Coordinates of C-alpha atoms in Angstrom, one line a residue:
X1 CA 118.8 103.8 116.2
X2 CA 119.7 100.2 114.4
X3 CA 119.9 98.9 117.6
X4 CA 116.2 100.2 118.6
X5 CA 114.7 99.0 115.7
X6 CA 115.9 95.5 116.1
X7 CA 114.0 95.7 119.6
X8 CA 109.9 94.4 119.9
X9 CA 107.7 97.2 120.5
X10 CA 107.6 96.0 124.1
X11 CA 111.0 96.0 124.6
X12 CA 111.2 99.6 123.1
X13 CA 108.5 101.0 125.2
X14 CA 109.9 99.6 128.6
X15 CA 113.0 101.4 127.5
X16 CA 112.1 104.4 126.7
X17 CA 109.3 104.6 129.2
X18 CA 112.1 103.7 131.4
X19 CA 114.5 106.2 130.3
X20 CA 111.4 109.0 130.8
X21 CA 111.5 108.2 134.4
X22 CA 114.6 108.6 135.1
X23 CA 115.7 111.8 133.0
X24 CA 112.2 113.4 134.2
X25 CA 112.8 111.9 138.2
X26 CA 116.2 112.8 137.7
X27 CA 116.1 116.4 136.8
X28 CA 113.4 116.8 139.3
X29 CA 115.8 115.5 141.5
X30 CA 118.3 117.7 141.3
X31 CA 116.6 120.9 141.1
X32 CA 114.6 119.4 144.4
X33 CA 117.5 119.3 146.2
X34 CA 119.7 122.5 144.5
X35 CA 116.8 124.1 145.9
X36 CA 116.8 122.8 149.1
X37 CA 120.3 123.3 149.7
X38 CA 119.7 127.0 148.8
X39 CA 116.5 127.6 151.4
X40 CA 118.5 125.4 154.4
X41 CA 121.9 127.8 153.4
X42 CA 119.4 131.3 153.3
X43 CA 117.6 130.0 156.8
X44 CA 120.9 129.4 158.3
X45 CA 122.6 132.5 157.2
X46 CA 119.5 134.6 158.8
X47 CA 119.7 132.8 161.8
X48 CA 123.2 133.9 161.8
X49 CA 123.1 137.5 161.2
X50 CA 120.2 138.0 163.5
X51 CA 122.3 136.3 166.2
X52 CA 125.0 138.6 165.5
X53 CA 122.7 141.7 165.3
X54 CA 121.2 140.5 168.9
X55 CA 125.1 140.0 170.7
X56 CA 126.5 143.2 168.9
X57 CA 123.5 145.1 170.4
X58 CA 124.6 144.2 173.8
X59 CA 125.7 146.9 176.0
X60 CA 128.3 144.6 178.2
X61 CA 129.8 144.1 174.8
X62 CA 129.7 147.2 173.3
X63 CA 131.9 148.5 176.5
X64 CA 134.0 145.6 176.3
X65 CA 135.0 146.0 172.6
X66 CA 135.4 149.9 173.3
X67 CA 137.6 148.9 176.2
X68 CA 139.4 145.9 174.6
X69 CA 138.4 143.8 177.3
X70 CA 139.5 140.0 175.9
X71 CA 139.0 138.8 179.6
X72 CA 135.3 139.4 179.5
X73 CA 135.1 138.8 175.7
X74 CA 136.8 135.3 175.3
X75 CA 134.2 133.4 177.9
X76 CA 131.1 135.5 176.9
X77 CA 131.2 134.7 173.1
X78 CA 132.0 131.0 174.3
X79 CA 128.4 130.9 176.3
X80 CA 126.7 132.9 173.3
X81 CA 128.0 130.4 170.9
X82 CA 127.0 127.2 173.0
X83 CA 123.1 129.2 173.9
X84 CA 122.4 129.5 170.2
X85 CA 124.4 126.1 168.9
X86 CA 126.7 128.2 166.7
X87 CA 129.6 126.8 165.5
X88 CA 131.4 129.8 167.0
X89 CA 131.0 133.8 167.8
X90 CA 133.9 135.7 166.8
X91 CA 134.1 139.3 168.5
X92 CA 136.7 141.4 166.7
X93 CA 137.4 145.3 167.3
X94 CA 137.2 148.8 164.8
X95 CA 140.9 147.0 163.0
X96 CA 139.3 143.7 162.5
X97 CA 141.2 142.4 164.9
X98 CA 139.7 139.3 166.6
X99 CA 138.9 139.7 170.7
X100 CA 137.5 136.7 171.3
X101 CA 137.7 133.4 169.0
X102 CA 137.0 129.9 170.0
X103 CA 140.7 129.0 169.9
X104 CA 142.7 131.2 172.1
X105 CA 146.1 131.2 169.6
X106 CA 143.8 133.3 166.7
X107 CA 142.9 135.8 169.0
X108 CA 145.0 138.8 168.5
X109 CA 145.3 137.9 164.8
X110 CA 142.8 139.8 162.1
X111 CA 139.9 137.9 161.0
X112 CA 140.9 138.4 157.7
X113 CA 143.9 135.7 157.5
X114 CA 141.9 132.6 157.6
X115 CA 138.9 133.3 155.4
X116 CA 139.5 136.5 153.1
X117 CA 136.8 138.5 154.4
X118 CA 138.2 141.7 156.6
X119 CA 134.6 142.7 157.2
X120 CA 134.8 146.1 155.3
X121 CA 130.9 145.9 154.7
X122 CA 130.2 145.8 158.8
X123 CA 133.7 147.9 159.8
X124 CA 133.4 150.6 157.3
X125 CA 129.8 150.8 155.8
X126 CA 128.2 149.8 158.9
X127 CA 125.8 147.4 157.5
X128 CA 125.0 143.8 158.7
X129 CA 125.8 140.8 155.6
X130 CA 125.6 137.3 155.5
X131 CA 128.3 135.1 153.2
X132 CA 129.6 131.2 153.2
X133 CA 133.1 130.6 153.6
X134 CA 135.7 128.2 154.6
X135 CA 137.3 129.7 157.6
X136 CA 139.4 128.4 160.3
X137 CA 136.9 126.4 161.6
X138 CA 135.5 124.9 158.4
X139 CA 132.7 125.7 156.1
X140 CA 130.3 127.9 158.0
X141 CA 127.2 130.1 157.2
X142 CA 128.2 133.2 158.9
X143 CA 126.1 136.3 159.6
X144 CA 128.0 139.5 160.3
X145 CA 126.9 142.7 162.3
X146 CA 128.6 146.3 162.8
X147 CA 128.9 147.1 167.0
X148 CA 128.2 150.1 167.5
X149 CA 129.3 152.5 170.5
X150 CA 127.1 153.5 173.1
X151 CA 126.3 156.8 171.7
X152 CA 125.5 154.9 168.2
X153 CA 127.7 157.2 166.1
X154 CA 130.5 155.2 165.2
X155 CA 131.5 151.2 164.4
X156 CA 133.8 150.0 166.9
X157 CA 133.9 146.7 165.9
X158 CA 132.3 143.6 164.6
X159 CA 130.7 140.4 165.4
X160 CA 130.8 137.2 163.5
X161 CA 128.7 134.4 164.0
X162 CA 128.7 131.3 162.6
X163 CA 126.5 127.8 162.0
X164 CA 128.5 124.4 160.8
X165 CA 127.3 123.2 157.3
X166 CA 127.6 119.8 157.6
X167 CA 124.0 119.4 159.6
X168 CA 123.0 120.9 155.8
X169 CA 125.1 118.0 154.0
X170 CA 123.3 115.6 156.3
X171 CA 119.9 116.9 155.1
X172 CA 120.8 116.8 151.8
X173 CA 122.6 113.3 152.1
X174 CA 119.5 112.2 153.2
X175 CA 117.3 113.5 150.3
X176 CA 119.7 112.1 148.2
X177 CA 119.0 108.9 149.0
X178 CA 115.4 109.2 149.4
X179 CA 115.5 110.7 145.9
X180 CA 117.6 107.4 144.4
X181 CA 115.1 105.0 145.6
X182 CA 111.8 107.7 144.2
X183 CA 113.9 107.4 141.0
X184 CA 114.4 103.6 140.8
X185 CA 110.7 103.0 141.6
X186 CA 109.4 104.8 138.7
X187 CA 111.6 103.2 136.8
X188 CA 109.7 99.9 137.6
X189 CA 106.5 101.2 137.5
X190 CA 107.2 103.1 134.1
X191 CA 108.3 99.3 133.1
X192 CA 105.1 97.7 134.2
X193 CA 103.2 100.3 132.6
X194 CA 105.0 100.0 129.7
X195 CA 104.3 96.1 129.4
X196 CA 100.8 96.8 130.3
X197 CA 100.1 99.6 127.3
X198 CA 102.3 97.2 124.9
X199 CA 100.0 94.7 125.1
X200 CA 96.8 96.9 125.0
X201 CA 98.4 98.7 122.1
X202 CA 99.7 95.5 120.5
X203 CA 96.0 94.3 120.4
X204 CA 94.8 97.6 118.9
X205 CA 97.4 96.8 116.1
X206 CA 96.8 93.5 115.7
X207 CA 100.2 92.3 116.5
X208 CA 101.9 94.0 114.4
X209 CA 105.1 95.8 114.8
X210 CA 105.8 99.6 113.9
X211 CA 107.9 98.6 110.8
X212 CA 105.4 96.3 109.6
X213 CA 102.1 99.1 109.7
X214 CA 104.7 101.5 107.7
X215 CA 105.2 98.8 105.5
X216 CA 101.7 98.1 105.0
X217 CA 101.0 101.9 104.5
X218 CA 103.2 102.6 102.0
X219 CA 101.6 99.5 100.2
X220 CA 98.6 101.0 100.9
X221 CA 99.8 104.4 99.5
X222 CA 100.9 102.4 96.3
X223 CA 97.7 100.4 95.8
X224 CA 95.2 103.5 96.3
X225 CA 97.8 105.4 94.1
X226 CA 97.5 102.4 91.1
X227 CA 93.6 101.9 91.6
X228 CA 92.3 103.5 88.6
X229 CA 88.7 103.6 90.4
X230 CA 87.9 106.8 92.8
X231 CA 88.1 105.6 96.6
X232 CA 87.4 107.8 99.6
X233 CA 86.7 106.6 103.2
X234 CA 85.4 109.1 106.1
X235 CA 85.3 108.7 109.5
X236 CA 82.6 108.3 112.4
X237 CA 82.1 112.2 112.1
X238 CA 81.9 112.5 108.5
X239 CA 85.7 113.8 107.7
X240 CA 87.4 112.5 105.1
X241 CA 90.3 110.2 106.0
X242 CA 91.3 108.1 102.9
X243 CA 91.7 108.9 99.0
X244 CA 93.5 108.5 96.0
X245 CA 94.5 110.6 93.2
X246 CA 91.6 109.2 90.9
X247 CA 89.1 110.1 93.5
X248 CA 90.9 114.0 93.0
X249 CA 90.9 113.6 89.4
X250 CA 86.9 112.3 89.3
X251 CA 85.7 114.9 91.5
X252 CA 87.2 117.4 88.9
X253 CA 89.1 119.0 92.0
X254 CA 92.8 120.4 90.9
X255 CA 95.4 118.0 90.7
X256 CA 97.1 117.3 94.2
X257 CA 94.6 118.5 96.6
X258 CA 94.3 117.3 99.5
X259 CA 90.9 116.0 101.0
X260 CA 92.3 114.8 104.4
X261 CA 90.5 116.1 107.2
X262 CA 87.9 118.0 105.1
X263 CA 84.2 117.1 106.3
X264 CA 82.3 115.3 103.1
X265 CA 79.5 117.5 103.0
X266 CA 82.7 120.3 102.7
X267 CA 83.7 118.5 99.4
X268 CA 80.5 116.6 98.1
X269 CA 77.6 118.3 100.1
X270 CA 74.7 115.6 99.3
X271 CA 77.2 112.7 100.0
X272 CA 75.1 109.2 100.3
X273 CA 78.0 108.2 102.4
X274 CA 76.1 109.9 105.2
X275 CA 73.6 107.9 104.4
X276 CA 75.4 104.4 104.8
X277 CA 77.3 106.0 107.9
X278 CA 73.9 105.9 109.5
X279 CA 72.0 103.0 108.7
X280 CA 75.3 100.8 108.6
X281 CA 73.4 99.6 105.3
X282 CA 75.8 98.8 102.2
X283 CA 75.0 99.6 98.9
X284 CA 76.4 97.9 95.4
X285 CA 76.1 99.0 91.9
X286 CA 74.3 102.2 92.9
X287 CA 74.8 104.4 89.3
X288 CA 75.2 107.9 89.5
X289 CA 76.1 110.9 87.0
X290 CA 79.4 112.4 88.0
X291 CA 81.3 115.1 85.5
X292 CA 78.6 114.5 82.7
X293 CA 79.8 110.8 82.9
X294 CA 77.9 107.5 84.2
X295 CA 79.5 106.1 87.3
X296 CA 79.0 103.1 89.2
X297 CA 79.5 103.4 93.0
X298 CA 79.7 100.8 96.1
X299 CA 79.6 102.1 99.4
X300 CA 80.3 99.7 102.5
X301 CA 80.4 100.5 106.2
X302 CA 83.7 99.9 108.8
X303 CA 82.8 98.2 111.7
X304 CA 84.2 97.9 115.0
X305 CA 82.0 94.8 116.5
X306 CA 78.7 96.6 116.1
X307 CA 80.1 100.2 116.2
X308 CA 80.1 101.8 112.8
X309 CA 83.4 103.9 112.9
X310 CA 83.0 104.7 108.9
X311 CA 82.1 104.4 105.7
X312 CA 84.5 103.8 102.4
X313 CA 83.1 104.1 98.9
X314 CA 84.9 103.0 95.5
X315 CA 83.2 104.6 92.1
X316 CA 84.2 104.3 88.5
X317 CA 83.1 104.8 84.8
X318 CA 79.9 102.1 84.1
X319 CA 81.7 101.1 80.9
X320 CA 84.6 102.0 79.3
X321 CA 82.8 101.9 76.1
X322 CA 80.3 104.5 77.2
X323 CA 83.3 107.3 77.4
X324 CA 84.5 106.2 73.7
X325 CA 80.8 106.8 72.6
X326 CA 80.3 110.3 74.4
X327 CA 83.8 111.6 73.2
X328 CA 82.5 110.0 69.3
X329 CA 78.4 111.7 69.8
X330 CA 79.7 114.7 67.5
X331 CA 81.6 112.9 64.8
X332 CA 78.7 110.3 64.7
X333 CA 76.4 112.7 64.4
X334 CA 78.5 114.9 61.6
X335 CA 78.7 111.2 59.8
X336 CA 75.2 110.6 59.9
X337 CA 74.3 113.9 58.3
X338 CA 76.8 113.5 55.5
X339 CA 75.8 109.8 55.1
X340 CA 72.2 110.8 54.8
X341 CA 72.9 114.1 52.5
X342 CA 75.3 111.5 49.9
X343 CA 72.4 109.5 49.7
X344 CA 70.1 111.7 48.9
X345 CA 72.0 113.7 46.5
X346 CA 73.3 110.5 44.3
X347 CA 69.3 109.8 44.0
X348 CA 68.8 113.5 43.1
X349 CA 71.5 113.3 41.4
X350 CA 70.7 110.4 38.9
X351 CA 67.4 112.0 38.8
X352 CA 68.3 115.0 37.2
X353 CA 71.1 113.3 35.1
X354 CA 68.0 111.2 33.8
X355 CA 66.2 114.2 33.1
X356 CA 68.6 115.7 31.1
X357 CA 69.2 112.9 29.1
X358 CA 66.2 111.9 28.0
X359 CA 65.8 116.2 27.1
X360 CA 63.2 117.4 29.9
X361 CA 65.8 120.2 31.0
X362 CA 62.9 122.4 32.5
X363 CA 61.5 119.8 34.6
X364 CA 65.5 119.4 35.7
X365 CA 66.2 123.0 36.8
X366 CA 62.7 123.0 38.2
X367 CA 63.7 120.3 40.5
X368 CA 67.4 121.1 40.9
X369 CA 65.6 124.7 42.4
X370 CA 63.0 122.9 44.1
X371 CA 65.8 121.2 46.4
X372 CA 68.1 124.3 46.1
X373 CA 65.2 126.5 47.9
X374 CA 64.1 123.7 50.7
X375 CA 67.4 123.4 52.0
X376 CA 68.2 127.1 51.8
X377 CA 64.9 127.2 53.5
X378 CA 66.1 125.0 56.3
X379 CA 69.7 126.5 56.8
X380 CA 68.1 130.2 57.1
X381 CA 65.5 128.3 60.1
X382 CA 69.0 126.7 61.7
X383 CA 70.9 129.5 61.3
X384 CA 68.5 132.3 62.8
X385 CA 66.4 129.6 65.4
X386 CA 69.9 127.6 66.3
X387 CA 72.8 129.2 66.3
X388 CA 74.9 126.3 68.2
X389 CA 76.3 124.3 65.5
X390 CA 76.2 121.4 67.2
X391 CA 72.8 121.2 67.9
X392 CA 71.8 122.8 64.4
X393 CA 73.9 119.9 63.0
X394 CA 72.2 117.2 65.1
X395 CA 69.1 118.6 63.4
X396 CA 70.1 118.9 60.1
X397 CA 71.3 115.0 59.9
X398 CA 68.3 114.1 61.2
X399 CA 66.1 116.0 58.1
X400 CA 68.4 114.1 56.0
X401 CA 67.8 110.8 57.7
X402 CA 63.9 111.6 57.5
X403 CA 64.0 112.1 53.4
X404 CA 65.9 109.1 53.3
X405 CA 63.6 106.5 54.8
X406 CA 60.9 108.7 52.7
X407 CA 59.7 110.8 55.8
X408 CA 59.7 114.6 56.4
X409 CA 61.4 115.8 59.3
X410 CA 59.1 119.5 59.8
X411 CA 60.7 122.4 62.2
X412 CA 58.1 124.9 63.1
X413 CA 59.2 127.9 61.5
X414 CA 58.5 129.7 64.7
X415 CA 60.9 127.9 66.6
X416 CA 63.3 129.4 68.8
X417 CA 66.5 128.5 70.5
X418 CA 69.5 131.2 70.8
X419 CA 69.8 130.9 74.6
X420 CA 71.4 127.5 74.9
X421 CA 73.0 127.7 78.7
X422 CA 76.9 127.3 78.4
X423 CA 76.8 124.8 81.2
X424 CA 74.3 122.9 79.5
X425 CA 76.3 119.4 77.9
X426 CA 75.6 119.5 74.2
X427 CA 76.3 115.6 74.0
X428 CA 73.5 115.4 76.3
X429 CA 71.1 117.4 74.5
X430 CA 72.0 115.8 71.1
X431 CA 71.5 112.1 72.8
X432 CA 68.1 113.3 74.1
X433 CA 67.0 114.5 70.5
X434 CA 68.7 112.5 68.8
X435 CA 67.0 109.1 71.0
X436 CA 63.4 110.8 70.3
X437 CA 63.3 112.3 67.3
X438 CA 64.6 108.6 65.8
X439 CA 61.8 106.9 67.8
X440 CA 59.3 109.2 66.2
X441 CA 60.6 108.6 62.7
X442 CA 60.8 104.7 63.4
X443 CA 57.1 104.9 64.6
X444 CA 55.6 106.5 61.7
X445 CA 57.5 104.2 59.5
X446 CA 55.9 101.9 60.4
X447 CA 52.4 103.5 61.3
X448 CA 50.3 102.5 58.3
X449 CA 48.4 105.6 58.6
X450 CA 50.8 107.7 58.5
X451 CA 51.4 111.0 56.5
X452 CA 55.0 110.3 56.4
X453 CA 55.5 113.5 59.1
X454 CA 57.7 114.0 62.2
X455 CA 57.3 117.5 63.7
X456 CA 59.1 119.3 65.9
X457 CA 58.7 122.5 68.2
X458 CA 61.5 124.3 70.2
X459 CA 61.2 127.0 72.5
X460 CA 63.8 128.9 74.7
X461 CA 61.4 131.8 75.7
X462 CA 61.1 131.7 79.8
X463 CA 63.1 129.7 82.5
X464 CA 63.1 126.3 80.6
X465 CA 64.2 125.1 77.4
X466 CA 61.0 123.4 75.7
X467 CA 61.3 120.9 72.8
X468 CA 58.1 118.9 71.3
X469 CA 58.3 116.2 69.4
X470 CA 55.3 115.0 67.7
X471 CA 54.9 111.8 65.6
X472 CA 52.6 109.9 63.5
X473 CA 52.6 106.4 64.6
X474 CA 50.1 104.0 66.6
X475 CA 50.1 105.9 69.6
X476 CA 51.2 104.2 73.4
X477 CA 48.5 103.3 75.5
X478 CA 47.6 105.2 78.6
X479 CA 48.8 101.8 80.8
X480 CA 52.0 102.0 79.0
X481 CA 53.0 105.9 79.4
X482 CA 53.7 105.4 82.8
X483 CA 56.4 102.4 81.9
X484 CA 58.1 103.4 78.7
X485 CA 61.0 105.1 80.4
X486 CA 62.0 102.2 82.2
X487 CA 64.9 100.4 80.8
X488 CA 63.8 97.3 78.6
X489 CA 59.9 98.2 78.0
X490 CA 59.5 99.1 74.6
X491 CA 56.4 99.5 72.6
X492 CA 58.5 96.9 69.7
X493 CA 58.4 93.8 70.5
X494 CA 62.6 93.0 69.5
X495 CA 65.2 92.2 71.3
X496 CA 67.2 95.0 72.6
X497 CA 64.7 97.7 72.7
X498 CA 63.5 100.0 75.6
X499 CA 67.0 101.4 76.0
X500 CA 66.9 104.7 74.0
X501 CA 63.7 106.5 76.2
X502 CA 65.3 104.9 79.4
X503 CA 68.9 106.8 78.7
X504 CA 66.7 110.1 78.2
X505 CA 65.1 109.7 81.3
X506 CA 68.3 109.2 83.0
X507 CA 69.7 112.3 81.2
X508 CA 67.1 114.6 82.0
X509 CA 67.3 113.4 85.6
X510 CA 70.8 114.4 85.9
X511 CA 69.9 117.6 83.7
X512 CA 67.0 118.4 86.3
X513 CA 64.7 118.3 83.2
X514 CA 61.3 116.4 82.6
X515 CA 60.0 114.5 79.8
X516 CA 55.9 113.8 79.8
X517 CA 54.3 111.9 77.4
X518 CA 50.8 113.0 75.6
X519 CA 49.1 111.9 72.4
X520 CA 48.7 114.1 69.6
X521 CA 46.2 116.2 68.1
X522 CA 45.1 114.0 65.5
X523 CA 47.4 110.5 65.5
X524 CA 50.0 109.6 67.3
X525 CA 52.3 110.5 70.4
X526 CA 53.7 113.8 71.6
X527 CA 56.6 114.2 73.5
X528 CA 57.4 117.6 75.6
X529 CA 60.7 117.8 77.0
X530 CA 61.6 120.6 79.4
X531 CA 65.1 121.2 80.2
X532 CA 65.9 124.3 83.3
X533 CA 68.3 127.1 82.1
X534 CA 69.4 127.6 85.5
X535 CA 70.3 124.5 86.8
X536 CA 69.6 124.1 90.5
X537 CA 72.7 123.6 93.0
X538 CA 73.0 119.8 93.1
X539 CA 75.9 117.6 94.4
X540 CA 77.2 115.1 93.0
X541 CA 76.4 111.6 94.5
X542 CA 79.8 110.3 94.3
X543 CA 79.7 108.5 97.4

C-alpha cells in the first residue's frame, strides 16, 4: 500500500485498470475454456457410445461374438474404427475378454488390465456408459454398449469404442493462445483508457492528487468546525451538502445531526437560498430573525462557467452586544423599577419626615395612605389584569419612571391580559412596550400642553393581543406616519434617534404582529399594537 501511494494518480490507475483486465480476462479465460474442454469431451463421448450402440446392434457381430469368431472380428472392428475415425473399436465377449483390439498381442487378454474398467455397467447391468480413461492406447473418450444376442434376452458381450483426445488438446491449445493475446490487448487498452480518464479526471480535480483533496478536506472539516458563524451550502437540486456544527447549533436542531443529503425546504422550508439558486443573484448583509435573535446572512452562488451548480450561505449574530442586551432586558428592567421606586420614596420619604417634624402628623398619615392605597390600587390591576411577572414588572417600572419625570403612567382598569401565549418571547414584548410607552412619556414631557398623562389599554380578548398606547404630545403629521418606523426618522431632531419605533417594527415583523399609528381623541398620538396568539407557521430565513 506504501508503495501505491508513492505512485501519481496516473500511474495508479494504469495499474489497477491494468490489473482489472487481466484478473477479469483472465478468469473469463479460464472458465471459457474449462467449459469448452467439458462440451468437446461430452460431444466426443456421445459420438462414441452411439458408435458403439450402432456396431453392437449389428447382427454379423452379434453371431460372431456368440460364436467367438476373432477371424471375422479382428478385421471388421479395424474397418469400423477407420469409417468413423475412432481411435480404436474394441469387441470383447460375456467375460470381458477382448475379440478384437487394434493390436493383435491384447487380444485374448480382459479389457480390464490396461485401463481399470471391466465393463460391469454394459456386461452385467446391460446399460450403455460413456467414461475418459488412459488405456492401452492413450487417453481416449470411450463410449461403451452391451451386445446383445439375437433373441435380445441376454448380454453376450461388449463393444468399446474410442476417440483420441489430443484433437481436444489441440482445440484447446489453440484457445489458449487466442485467449493470451485477448488478455494482453485489454491490458493496453485498459492502459490507454486509464491515461485518457487520468487526465480528464485530473482536470476535474484541478491537478491535484488523492492525498492532497483528503488533505484539503480534513482542513476543510477543521475550518467549518472552528467557524463560529452558521455555513450551509446545497446543491443544484436543493439538498444540502455542506455544514458545520454552528449551523446545527443556530438552527436549534439537536446537537450532532446531520443535514447531509436532506433537501433545504426539508430543514428550513422558506429557504431564500432557493431564491439565489435561481436568479444566480448574491445577496450581503441580508438581516433576518433566527431563534428570537438578529442574524446577519450572505448568500452567494457556485458557479461552474455560467452553470449555477449551488448556493452557500454563512449567517451570524448582528452584534455580539445585541445578545448581552437581550439576556440583561429583565434585570434592566427589574433595575429601572427599583431605581424609579428609590427615588420616589426618598422624596416621599423626606416629605413625610418634614411633616412630622414641623407637627402636621394628619396631613402625614393622610399622605403616607394616599400612596399606600394608589400603589395597592396598581398591584391588585397587575395582579388580576397581568399575571406574567415579567410583563407586570415591565409595567410597574415604567409607572415609577412616569411619577418621577412628574407624569402619570394610567392603566385602564378594564384592562385585560391572562392569556399571554407561552411561545410568545417576553423580551420581545417588554422591548416593544417598553420602546413605546418611553416615547409616549418623552413626548408629553415635552408637549407644553400636556396634562402630564400617558395611557394605556390592553386587551387579550379574541385571536390577537391588543395594546394601546395613547400620549399627550404634539402629535406626528399625517406625511410622517407612514416614515416613523424606518430606522433613523424621528420626530426629535438629535442625533441618534429613530431607532427605538424602527426595532418595534422589526419585532412585530418577526412576531407577525402590526403596529398603526392614529392620533388621539383630544391631543396627541395613539399607537395600537396587535400581536397574533397563534402564530402562523413561518420558517426561518436562515439562508
Amino acid at each position: 500500500m506504501t508503495i501505491l501511494n508513492r505512485l501519481k494518480l496516473k500511474s495508479r490507475m494504469i495499474l489497477i485498470l491494468g490489473l482489472m483486465a487481466l484478473v477479469q480476462t483472465g478468469l473469463i479465460g479460464l472458465f471459457a475454456l474449462h467449459y469448452l474442454q467439458q462440451s468437446l469431451d461430452e460431444q466426443i463421448g456421445q459420438r462414441a457410445l452411439h458408435v458403439a450402440k450402432t456396431i453392437a446392434a449389428m447382427p454379423s457381430v452379434v453371431e460372431a461374438v456368440e460364436g467367438g469368431d476373432i477371424r471375422y472380428l479382428q478385421p471388421i472392428s479395424l474397418l469400423l474404427a477407420e469409417k468413423t475415425q475412432a481411435r480404436f473399436v474394441v469387441i470383447g465377449n460375456i467375460n470381458g475378454i477382448r475379440l478384437a483390439h487394434p493390436n493383435p498381442y491384447k487380444i485374448g487378454q480382459s479389457m480390464a488390465d490396461d485401463e481399470g474398467d471391466d465393463s460391469a455397467e454394459a456386461l452385467v447391468h446391460g446399460k450403455g456408459y460413456i467414461s475418459k480413461a488412459l488405456g492401452s492406447l492413450g487417453w481416449s473418450m470411450r463410449g461403451k454398449a452391451p451386445i446383445y444376442s439375437e433373441d435380445g434376452h441376454k448380454v453376450v458381450g461388449v463393444i468399446s469404442v474410442g476417440y483420441d483426445l489430443n484433437r481436444v488438446a489441440e482445440i484447446i491449445q489453440r484457445y489458449r493462445l487466442t485467449l493470451i493475446l485477448v488478455i494482453i490487448g485489454s491490458f493496453v487498452l485498459s492502459a490507454l483508457i486509464a491515461v485518457w480518464f487520468a487526465n480528464h479526471f485530473k482536470q476535474a480535480i484541478f491537478g491535484l492528487e488523492p492525498e492532497q483533496i483528503a488533505r484539503l478536506f480534513e482542513e476543510q472539516k477543521a475550518t467549518l468546525g472552528s467557524v463560529r458563524e452558521g455555513i450551509i451550502a446545497i446543491n443544484a437540486e436543493g439538498k444540502v451538502t455542506t455544514f458545520n456544527p454552528a449551523a446545527v447549533e443556530t438552527l436549534g436542531l439537536p446537537e450532532g445531526t446531520q443535514l447531509s443529503g436532506k433537501n433545504i425546504k426539508d430543514v428550513i422550508p422558506d429557504s431564500s437560498l432557493l431564491d439565489v439558486l435561481k436568479s444566480g443573484i448574491p445577496q450581503y448583509d441580508r438581516e433576518l430573525w433566527l431563534n428570537d435573535h438578529t442574524f446577519v446572512a450572505n448568500r452567494l452562488p457556485m458557479k461552474q462557467g455560467d452553470k449555477i451548480t449551488g448556493v452557500v450561505s454563512s449567517f451570524r449574530r448582528k452584534d455580539e452586544l445585541d445578545q448581552v442586551s437581550k439576556k440583561l432586558t429583565r434585570i434592566q428592567q427589574y433595575a429601572d423599577t427599583l431605581r424609579s421606586q428609590a427615588h420616589e420614596y426618598s422624596n416621599k420619604l423626606h416629605t413625610i419626615a418634614g411633616l412630622i417634624q414641623i407637627g402636621a402628623n394628619d396631613e402625614a398619615l393622610a399622605l403616607i395612605g394616599q400612596e399606600s392605597r394608589s400603589h395597592q390600587k396598581l398591584i391588585r390591576l397587575l395582579l388580576d389584569a397581568v399575571p406574567d411577572p415579567i410583563l407586570a414588572g415591565c409595567l410597574l417600572g415604567k409607572y415609577n419612571r412616569a411619577r418621577e419625570l412628574g407624569l402619570r403612567l394610567k392603566i385602564d382598569p378594564e384592562s385585560r391580559m391572562t392569556e399571554l401565549p407561552d411561545h410568545l418571547p417576553r423580551e420581545q414584548l417588554v422591548s416593544i412596550l417598553g420602546n413605546l410607552i418611553d416615547n409616549a412619556l418623552e413626548a408629553t414631557l415635552h408637549s407644553d400642553n400636556a396634562a402630564g398623562e400617558v395611557t394605556l389599554s390592553m386587551s387579550d380578548f379574541g385571536n390577537d393581543l391588543i395594546f394601546e398606547i395613547e400620549d399627550q404630545g404634539p402629535g406626528i403629521d399625517e406625511a410622517e406616519q407612514l416614515r416613523i418606523f424606518e430606522k433613523g426618522v424621528s420626530s426629535k431632531a438629535k442625533e441618534g434617534r429613530g431607532i427605538g419605533l424602527h426595532l418595534v417594527k422589526n419585532l412585530l415583523d418577526n412576531l407577525g404582529g402590526t403596529v398603526t399609528v392614529e392620533p388621539a381623541s383630544q391631543l396627541g398620538s395613539r399607537f395600537i399594537v396587535y400581536i397574533p396568539k397563534q402564530r402562523e407557521q413561518r420558517s426561518v430565513q436562515a439562508e
